[in-house]
mmCIF file of C-alpha atoms and ligand atoms in Angstrom:
data_model
loop_
_atom_site.group_PDB
_atom_site.id
_atom_site.type_symbol
_atom_site.label_atom_id
_atom_site.label_comp_id
_atom_site.label_asym_id
_atom_site.label_seq_id
_atom_site.Cartn_x
_atom_site.Cartn_y
_atom_site.Cartn_z
ATOM 1 C CA MET A 1 115.873 93.376 106.353
ATOM 2 C CA ASN A 2 117.689 96.621 107.072
ATOM 3 C CA ASN A 3 115.197 98.809 108.881
ATOM 4 C CA ASP A 4 117.319 101.245 110.830
ATOM 5 C CA LYS A 5 116.535 104.798 111.932
ATOM 6 C CA GLN A 6 118.540 106.292 109.071
ATOM 7 C CA LEU A 7 115.707 105.701 106.687
ATOM 8 C CA LYS A 8 113.838 108.920 107.330
ATOM 9 C CA ASN A 9 117.014 110.955 107.007
ATOM 10 C CA TRP A 10 116.313 112.065 103.491
ATOM 11 C CA LEU A 11 113.012 113.469 104.647
ATOM 12 C CA ASN A 12 114.667 115.271 107.565
ATOM 13 C CA ASN A 13 117.084 116.840 105.086
ATOM 14 C CA PHE A 14 114.181 118.856 103.696
ATOM 15 C CA ASN A 15 114.005 120.498 107.114
ATOM 16 C CA LEU A 16 110.254 121.042 106.995
ATOM 17 C CA ASN A 17 107.816 121.772 109.777
ATOM 18 C CA HIS A 18 105.020 120.307 107.674
ATOM 19 C CA PRO A 19 104.556 117.176 105.551
ATOM 20 C CA LEU A 20 106.592 116.988 102.369
ATOM 21 C CA VAL A 21 104.631 118.361 99.406
ATOM 22 C CA ILE A 22 105.327 117.020 95.929
ATOM 23 C CA ALA A 23 103.145 118.719 93.313
ATOM 24 C CA GLY A 24 102.958 119.215 89.579
ATOM 25 C CA PRO A 25 101.107 118.000 86.538
ATOM 26 C CA CYS A 26 100.217 114.420 85.760
ATOM 27 C CA SER A 27 102.190 114.895 82.529
ATOM 28 C CA ALA A 28 104.689 117.372 81.204
ATOM 29 C CA GLU A 29 102.946 118.718 78.074
ATOM 30 C CA THR A 30 104.978 121.668 76.809
ATOM 31 C CA GLU A 31 107.961 123.610 78.102
ATOM 32 C CA GLU A 32 105.719 126.596 78.733
ATOM 33 C CA GLN A 33 103.258 124.505 80.752
ATOM 34 C CA VAL A 34 106.037 123.021 82.920
ATOM 35 C CA LEU A 35 107.586 126.429 83.603
ATOM 36 C CA THR A 36 104.246 128.124 84.289
ATOM 37 C CA ILE A 37 103.297 125.494 86.852
ATOM 38 C CA ALA A 38 106.792 125.529 88.408
ATOM 39 C CA HIS A 39 106.634 129.285 88.947
ATOM 40 C CA GLN A 40 103.133 129.037 90.446
ATOM 41 C CA LEU A 41 104.308 126.270 92.820
ATOM 42 C CA LYS A 42 107.439 128.119 93.893
ATOM 43 C CA ASP A 43 105.598 130.209 96.484
ATOM 44 C CA THR A 44 103.626 127.302 97.984
ATOM 45 C CA ASP A 45 104.745 124.621 100.476
ATOM 46 C CA THR A 46 105.908 122.510 97.537
ATOM 47 C CA SER A 47 109.486 121.203 97.756
ATOM 48 C CA VAL A 48 109.478 118.857 94.767
ATOM 49 C CA MET A 49 107.859 119.329 91.355
ATOM 50 C CA ARG A 50 106.495 116.163 89.746
ATOM 51 C CA ALA A 51 105.732 115.599 86.060
ATOM 52 C CA GLY A 52 105.385 112.356 84.148
ATOM 53 C CA ILE A 53 107.226 112.242 80.829
ATOM 54 C CA TRP A 54 106.828 108.533 80.057
ATOM 55 C CA LYS A 55 103.142 107.863 80.740
ATOM 56 C CA PRO A 56 101.972 104.305 81.388
ATOM 57 C CA ARG A 57 98.480 104.520 79.878
ATOM 58 C CA THR A 58 96.257 101.544 80.564
ATOM 59 C CA ARG A 59 94.788 101.575 77.046
ATOM 60 C CA PRO A 60 96.678 102.540 73.865
ATOM 61 C CA GLY A 61 95.747 105.558 71.793
ATOM 62 C CA ASN A 62 96.028 108.140 74.575
ATOM 63 C CA PHE A 63 98.799 110.677 75.121
ATOM 64 C CA GLU A 64 101.833 108.627 76.171
ATOM 65 C CA GLY A 65 104.110 111.406 77.353
ATOM 66 C CA VAL A 66 106.566 113.768 75.705
ATOM 67 C CA GLY A 67 109.561 111.528 76.424
ATOM 68 C CA ALA A 68 113.129 112.566 77.211
ATOM 69 C CA ILE A 69 112.704 116.177 76.021
ATOM 70 C CA GLY A 70 110.609 116.684 79.171
ATOM 71 C CA LEU A 71 113.768 116.200 81.251
ATOM 72 C CA GLU A 72 115.178 119.398 79.745
ATOM 73 C CA TRP A 73 112.025 121.281 80.744
ATOM 74 C CA LEU A 74 112.171 119.908 84.295
ATOM 75 C CA LYS A 75 115.855 120.851 84.548
ATOM 76 C CA ARG A 76 114.987 124.364 83.513
ATOM 77 C CA ALA A 77 112.128 124.491 86.049
ATOM 78 C CA LYS A 78 114.621 123.466 88.744
ATOM 79 C CA GLU A 79 117.145 126.116 87.680
ATOM 80 C CA GLU A 80 114.521 128.854 87.602
ATOM 81 C CA THR A 81 112.665 128.003 90.833
ATOM 82 C CA GLY A 82 114.976 125.946 93.044
ATOM 83 C CA LEU A 83 112.322 123.210 93.290
ATOM 84 C CA LYS A 84 113.608 119.657 93.238
ATOM 85 C CA ILE A 85 112.253 117.568 90.358
ATOM 86 C CA ALA A 86 110.596 114.153 90.173
ATOM 87 C CA THR A 87 109.520 111.836 87.387
ATOM 88 C CA GLU A 88 108.360 108.256 86.879
ATOM 89 C CA VAL A 89 110.797 105.652 85.588
ATOM 90 C CA ALA A 90 109.618 102.325 84.211
ATOM 91 C CA ASN A 91 112.744 100.723 82.764
ATOM 92 C CA LYS A 92 116.545 100.867 82.718
ATOM 93 C CA THR A 93 116.700 103.434 79.914
ATOM 94 C CA HIS A 94 114.377 105.800 81.799
ATOM 95 C CA VAL A 95 116.610 105.469 84.875
ATOM 96 C CA GLU A 96 119.779 106.209 82.893
ATOM 97 C CA LEU A 97 118.247 109.290 81.251
ATOM 98 C CA ALA A 98 116.763 110.575 84.531
ATOM 99 C CA LEU A 99 120.082 110.165 86.360
ATOM 100 C CA LYS A 100 121.891 111.954 83.540
ATOM 101 C CA ALA A 101 119.435 114.845 83.857
ATOM 102 C CA ASP A 102 120.024 114.941 87.624
ATOM 103 C CA VAL A 103 116.397 114.257 88.512
ATOM 104 C CA ASP A 104 116.188 114.353 92.330
ATOM 105 C CA VAL A 105 113.296 111.967 92.940
ATOM 106 C CA LEU A 106 112.455 108.924 90.811
ATOM 107 C CA TRP A 107 109.185 107.111 91.380
ATOM 108 C CA ILE A 108 108.042 103.662 90.367
ATOM 109 C CA GLY A 109 104.472 103.657 89.019
ATOM 110 C CA ALA A 110 101.687 101.349 90.139
ATOM 111 C CA ARG A 111 101.783 99.416 86.862
ATOM 112 C CA SER A 112 105.503 98.738 87.331
ATOM 113 C CA THR A 113 105.345 97.681 90.984
ATOM 114 C CA VAL A 114 103.222 94.690 89.936
ATOM 115 C CA SER A 115 106.109 93.255 87.920
ATOM 116 C CA PRO A 116 109.077 91.810 89.838
ATOM 117 C CA PHE A 117 111.073 91.741 86.560
ATOM 118 C CA ILE A 118 110.577 95.470 85.994
ATOM 119 C CA VAL A 119 111.196 96.310 89.638
ATOM 120 C CA GLN A 120 114.426 94.306 89.608
ATOM 121 C CA GLU A 121 115.585 95.948 86.357
ATOM 122 C CA ILE A 122 115.001 99.406 87.847
ATOM 123 C CA ALA A 123 116.599 98.461 91.177
ATOM 124 C CA ASP A 124 119.698 97.163 89.359
ATOM 125 C CA ALA A 125 119.933 100.350 87.288
ATOM 126 C CA LEU A 126 119.672 102.458 90.456
ATOM 127 C CA LYS A 127 122.025 100.325 92.563
ATOM 128 C CA GLY A 128 123.652 102.342 95.352
ATOM 129 C CA THR A 129 122.168 105.681 94.226
ATOM 130 C CA ASP A 130 121.681 108.511 96.693
ATOM 131 C CA LYS A 131 118.672 109.780 94.738
ATOM 132 C CA ILE A 132 115.286 109.569 96.436
ATOM 133 C CA VAL A 133 113.311 106.591 95.152
ATOM 134 C CA LEU A 134 109.575 106.330 95.848
ATOM 135 C CA VAL A 135 107.664 103.108 95.240
ATOM 136 C CA LYS A 136 103.962 103.381 94.491
ATOM 137 C CA ASN A 137 101.699 100.573 95.588
ATOM 138 C CA PRO A 138 100.833 98.021 92.888
ATOM 139 C CA VAL A 139 97.511 98.596 91.083
ATOM 140 C CA ASN A 140 96.024 95.527 92.763
ATOM 141 C CA PRO A 141 95.516 95.268 96.537
ATOM 142 C CA ASP A 142 98.466 92.955 97.151
ATOM 143 C CA LEU A 143 100.632 93.922 100.103
ATOM 144 C CA ALA A 144 103.213 91.233 99.293
ATOM 145 C CA LEU A 145 103.953 92.740 95.860
ATOM 146 C CA TRP A 146 104.455 96.163 97.418
ATOM 147 C CA LEU A 147 106.692 94.737 100.149
ATOM 148 C CA GLY A 148 108.595 92.721 97.567
ATOM 149 C CA ALA A 149 109.355 95.853 95.560
ATOM 150 C CA VAL A 150 110.562 97.680 98.684
ATOM 151 C CA GLU A 151 112.773 94.711 99.560
ATOM 152 C CA ARG A 152 114.286 94.665 96.061
ATOM 153 C CA PHE A 153 115.265 98.337 96.426
ATOM 154 C CA TYR A 154 116.742 97.805 99.886
ATOM 155 C CA THR A 155 118.716 94.887 98.553
ATOM 156 C CA ALA A 156 120.041 97.162 95.780
ATOM 157 C CA ASP A 157 121.357 99.471 98.517
ATOM 158 C CA ILE A 158 118.927 102.324 97.805
ATOM 159 C CA LYS A 159 118.965 104.217 101.086
ATOM 160 C CA ASN A 160 116.751 107.170 100.320
ATOM 161 C CA LEU A 161 113.613 105.161 99.850
ATOM 162 C CA GLY A 162 109.943 105.944 100.448
ATOM 163 C CA VAL A 163 106.523 104.662 99.415
ATOM 164 C CA ILE A 164 103.507 106.279 97.792
ATOM 165 C CA HIS A 165 99.973 105.115 98.481
ATOM 166 C CA ARG A 166 97.840 105.741 95.350
ATOM 167 C CA GLY A 167 94.964 103.346 95.995
ATOM 168 C CA PHE A 168 93.974 100.048 94.372
ATOM 169 C CA SER A 169 91.834 99.322 91.339
ATOM 170 C CA THR A 170 88.476 97.577 91.667
ATOM 171 C CA TYR A 171 86.044 96.287 89.082
ATOM 172 C CA GLU A 172 83.164 97.528 91.184
ATOM 173 C CA LYS A 173 82.072 101.156 90.712
ATOM 174 C CA ILE A 174 82.946 103.065 93.853
ATOM 175 C CA LYS A 175 83.240 106.717 94.789
ATOM 176 C CA TYR A 176 86.987 106.653 94.241
ATOM 177 C CA ARG A 177 88.943 105.986 91.071
ATOM 178 C CA ASN A 178 91.156 103.693 93.161
ATOM 179 C CA ASN A 179 90.001 102.294 96.469
ATOM 180 C CA PRO A 180 92.259 103.617 99.234
ATOM 181 C CA GLU A 181 92.164 100.426 101.347
ATOM 182 C CA TRP A 182 93.998 102.401 104.028
ATOM 183 C CA GLN A 183 94.758 99.242 105.994
ATOM 184 C CA ILE A 184 97.192 98.004 103.341
ATOM 185 C CA ALA A 185 99.346 101.128 103.656
ATOM 186 C CA VAL A 186 99.071 101.009 107.437
ATOM 187 C CA ASP A 187 100.254 97.370 107.365
ATOM 188 C CA LEU A 188 103.192 98.293 105.140
ATOM 189 C CA GLN A 189 104.050 101.161 107.485
ATOM 190 C CA SER A 190 103.979 98.853 110.507
ATOM 191 C CA ARG A 191 106.591 96.620 108.841
ATOM 192 C CA PHE A 192 108.795 99.543 107.787
ATOM 193 C CA PRO A 193 108.055 102.271 110.349
ATOM 194 C CA ASP A 194 111.014 104.381 109.254
ATOM 195 C CA LEU A 195 110.094 104.380 105.585
ATOM 196 C CA PRO A 196 108.453 107.702 104.651
ATOM 197 C CA LEU A 197 104.848 107.186 103.551
ATOM 198 C CA ILE A 198 103.360 109.626 101.067
ATOM 199 C CA VAL A 199 99.746 109.764 99.903
ATOM 200 C CA ASP A 200 98.781 110.388 96.274
ATOM 201 C CA PRO A 201 95.236 111.684 96.754
ATOM 202 C CA SER A 202 94.865 112.464 93.043
ATOM 203 C CA HIS A 203 94.978 108.869 91.781
ATOM 204 C CA ILE A 204 92.915 107.631 94.732
ATOM 205 C CA ALA A 205 90.279 110.281 94.013
ATOM 206 C CA GLY A 206 90.018 110.588 90.252
ATOM 207 C CA ASP A 207 88.046 113.740 91.110
ATOM 208 C CA ARG A 208 89.508 116.998 92.417
ATOM 209 C CA ASN A 209 86.607 117.446 94.848
ATOM 210 C CA LEU A 210 87.774 114.457 96.889
ATOM 211 C CA VAL A 211 91.440 115.425 97.127
ATOM 212 C CA PHE A 212 91.231 117.490 100.310
ATOM 213 C CA ASP A 213 89.472 114.836 102.405
ATOM 214 C CA ILE A 214 91.873 112.113 101.287
ATOM 215 C CA CYS A 215 94.824 114.294 102.305
ATOM 216 C CA GLN A 216 93.220 114.948 105.685
ATOM 217 C CA THR A 217 92.679 111.233 106.318
ATOM 218 C CA ALA A 218 96.308 110.519 105.401
ATOM 219 C CA LEU A 219 97.591 113.242 107.713
ATOM 220 C CA ASP A 220 95.377 111.957 110.521
ATOM 221 C CA LEU A 221 97.112 108.609 109.967
ATOM 222 C CA ASN A 222 100.426 110.437 110.315
ATOM 223 C CA TYR A 223 101.590 110.148 106.697
ATOM 224 C CA ASP A 224 104.811 111.982 105.919
ATOM 225 C CA GLY A 225 103.872 113.680 102.686
ATOM 226 C CA LEU A 226 101.489 114.422 99.833
ATOM 227 C CA MET A 227 101.990 113.985 96.103
ATOM 228 C CA VAL A 228 99.272 116.047 94.441
ATOM 229 C CA GLU A 229 98.627 116.460 90.717
ATOM 230 C CA THR A 230 98.582 120.179 90.069
ATOM 231 C CA HIS A 231 98.063 122.029 86.788
ATOM 232 C CA HIS A 232 97.592 125.718 85.935
ATOM 233 C CA THR A 233 94.548 124.863 83.746
ATOM 234 C CA PRO A 234 93.414 121.471 85.084
ATOM 235 C CA ASP A 235 90.434 121.046 82.767
ATOM 236 C CA LYS A 236 92.742 121.386 79.761
ATOM 237 C CA ALA A 237 95.281 118.816 81.028
ATOM 238 C CA TRP A 238 96.306 116.164 78.507
ATOM 239 C CA SER A 239 95.936 113.383 81.103
ATOM 240 C CA ASP A 240 94.015 112.985 84.365
ATOM 241 C CA ALA A 241 92.213 116.328 83.918
ATOM 242 C CA ALA A 242 89.373 115.628 86.379
ATOM 243 C CA GLN A 243 91.651 115.053 89.355
ATOM 244 C CA GLN A 244 94.150 117.899 89.022
ATOM 245 C CA ILE A 245 93.964 121.037 91.154
ATOM 246 C CA THR A 246 95.477 124.460 90.607
ATOM 247 C CA PRO A 247 98.576 125.649 92.500
ATOM 248 C CA ALA A 248 96.349 128.260 94.203
ATOM 249 C CA PHE A 249 93.974 125.544 95.411
ATOM 250 C CA LEU A 250 96.943 123.523 96.662
ATOM 251 C CA ASP A 251 98.270 126.534 98.526
ATOM 252 C CA GLN A 252 94.958 127.074 100.317
ATOM 253 C CA MET A 253 94.605 123.351 100.966
ATOM 254 C CA THR A 254 97.898 123.160 102.859
ATOM 255 C CA VAL A 255 96.690 126.026 105.066
ATOM 256 C CA ASP A 256 93.303 124.407 105.711
ATOM 257 C CA LEU A 257 94.530 120.868 106.347
ATOM 258 C CA LYS A 258 94.766 120.225 110.031
ATOM 259 C CA ILE A 259 98.323 119.068 110.318
ATOM 260 C CA ARG A 260 99.200 117.219 113.471
ATOM 261 C CA ASN A 261 102.159 118.179 115.586
ATOM 262 C CA ARG A 262 105.033 116.216 114.239
ATOM 263 C CA GLU A 263 108.142 115.075 116.006
ATOM 264 C CA GLY A 264 111.496 115.859 114.424
HETATM 265 C C1 LIG B 301 100.988 109.245 87.750
HETATM 266 O O1 LIG B 301 101.542 109.510 88.835
HETATM 267 O O2 LIG B 301 100.646 110.107 86.924
HETATM 268 C C2 LIG B 301 100.646 107.833 87.467
HETATM 269 C C3 LIG B 301 100.574 107.347 86.241
HETATM 270 O O3 LIG B 301 100.389 107.170 88.575
HETATM 271 P P1 LIG B 301 100.047 105.641 88.915
HETATM 272 O O4 LIG B 301 101.274 104.858 88.601
HETATM 273 O O5 LIG B 301 99.781 105.738 90.387
HETATM 274 O O6 LIG B 301 98.832 105.257 88.133
HETATM 275 MN MN1 LIG B 302 98.246 110.949 86.623
#
């Protein structure tokens, strides 16, 4: 498997002296909401704005995303703030629309990583792209599925690849929405040491009060970045309200987090 030193290049291109920060709402809701959040994030350490437009809800009957119109809102957020933009893609059509809208970062959700058919379809649609592609861990604690997805993207010649650790579901009631099982991400990192590793504290936590400590643990483990759900009025969010923080909270959090000295 190709595992050369080039792999962290895309991260180095951001030229940061701190971990990469990806922030933004769980879901794009309205154009006004996307632009309000983008402008509030502009003056933080955030480099990339995230927003889901096709939402993979576990049960039907919940808000399932605004769809392709959200790409227009993200494009406008990028034009107005200079932030790069990121969204989740879960099939070939999503990939085609996101590439057409010049989305900078495409991520594969936890419910897609479990399916080799879906992963392969997305990898084929992205073949050879220079976009940044981030692969979330599968919902279940299965390292092989996560590795398999990464391998499918390498095989499709996706060079600007990274992984997102968002925790693993359990039937047991625990303090977290998704059990971090840090060892699984550490094992993945040991096999692909040059693959940027980003924590998603929001989906691990399920509760905004736990977000800071999860970020600190990840940074202590030398993670390369954070993807944090951030909303201007978190309690009114249309999805994942309990875990979202405000841009102001995010800004303070990046000051308070003890960030280790990083090489290069
Ligand atoms: C999300 O990022 O909003 C999301 C749906 O995440 P996950 O795939 O980790 O559940
Ligand atoms: Mn979410």
